[in-house]
Coordinates of C-alpha atoms in Angstrom, one line a residue:
X274 CA 80.1 30.5 45.0
X275 CA 80.9 30.5 48.7
X276 CA 78.0 32.9 49.5
X277 CA 75.6 30.7 47.5
X278 CA 76.8 27.6 49.5
X279 CA 76.4 29.5 52.8
X280 CA 72.8 30.5 52.2
X281 CA 71.8 27.2 50.5
X282 CA 71.3 28.8 47.1
X283 CA 72.0 27.4 43.7
X284 CA 74.9 28.8 41.7
X285 CA 75.4 28.3 37.9
X286 CA 78.1 29.6 35.7
X287 CA 76.4 30.7 32.5
X288 CA 77.0 32.7 29.3
X289 CA 74.2 33.6 27.0
X290 CA 76.7 35.0 24.6
X291 CA 78.6 31.7 24.4
X292 CA 75.5 29.7 24.9
X293 CA 77.0 27.9 27.9
X294 CA 75.1 26.6 30.9
X295 CA 71.8 28.4 30.0
X296 CA 69.9 25.2 29.1
X297 CA 71.2 23.4 32.1
X298 CA 70.1 26.3 34.4
X299 CA 66.7 26.4 32.8
X300 CA 66.2 22.6 33.1
X301 CA 67.3 22.5 36.7
X302 CA 65.1 25.5 37.7
X303 CA 62.2 23.9 35.9
X304 CA 62.8 20.6 37.6
X305 CA 62.9 22.2 41.0
X306 CA 59.7 24.2 40.4
X307 CA 57.8 21.1 39.3
X308 CA 59.1 19.2 42.3
X309 CA 58.0 22.0 44.7
X310 CA 54.5 22.0 43.1
X311 CA 54.3 18.3 43.4
X312 CA 55.3 18.4 47.1
X313 CA 52.8 21.2 47.8
X314 CA 50.0 19.2 46.1
X315 CA 51.0 16.1 48.1
X316 CA 50.9 18.1 51.4
X317 CA 47.5 19.5 50.5
X318 CA 46.1 16.0 49.7
X319 CA 47.6 14.6 53.0
X320 CA 46.0 17.5 54.9
X321 CA 42.6 16.9 53.4
X322 CA 42.7 13.1 54.1
X323 CA 43.5 13.8 57.7
X324 CA 40.4 16.0 58.0
X325 CA 42.3 19.3 57.6
X326 CA 41.3 22.0 55.2
X327 CA 43.0 24.5 52.9
X328 CA 41.8 27.9 52.1
X329 CA 42.8 27.6 48.5
X330 CA 40.3 24.8 47.8
X331 CA 37.3 25.7 49.9
X332 CA 33.8 25.7 48.3
X333 CA 30.8 27.3 49.8
X334 CA 27.3 26.6 48.3
X335 CA 24.7 29.3 48.9
X336 CA 21.0 28.7 48.2
X337 CA 19.8 31.9 46.4
X338 CA 16.1 30.9 46.4
X339 CA 13.8 33.4 48.1
X340 CA 11.9 32.3 51.2
X341 CA 8.1 31.8 50.5
X342 CA 6.1 34.9 51.1
X343 CA 4.1 35.0 54.4
X344 CA 1.3 37.1 52.9
X345 CA 2.3 40.2 54.8
X346 CA 3.4 43.2 52.7
X347 CA 6.1 45.6 53.6
X348 CA 6.0 49.3 53.3
X349 CA 7.8 49.2 50.0
X350 CA 5.8 46.5 48.3
X351 CA 3.2 47.2 45.7

C-alpha cells in the first residue's frame, strides 16, 4: 500500500474466491474511466471553441469530379 501511495496509484484489497472487494474495484475503475473520457471530451470541445483543432476529429472533403476535357488528346487516349 505504501508503494501505491508513493506513486499515486489505487490499491484495493480483493478476493475473487471470497467475493470481497471485486465489485467495488470494478465500479471505481469504471467511474474513473468514464470521468477521464468526459474530461478528454470537454478538453477537445474547449480546444475547438477556441479555434484549435484535433487530429482525431478532422474532416477533409475532396472533389472527385474530373476536370472538363480541353479537347486535346494524350498519347494514351483512344
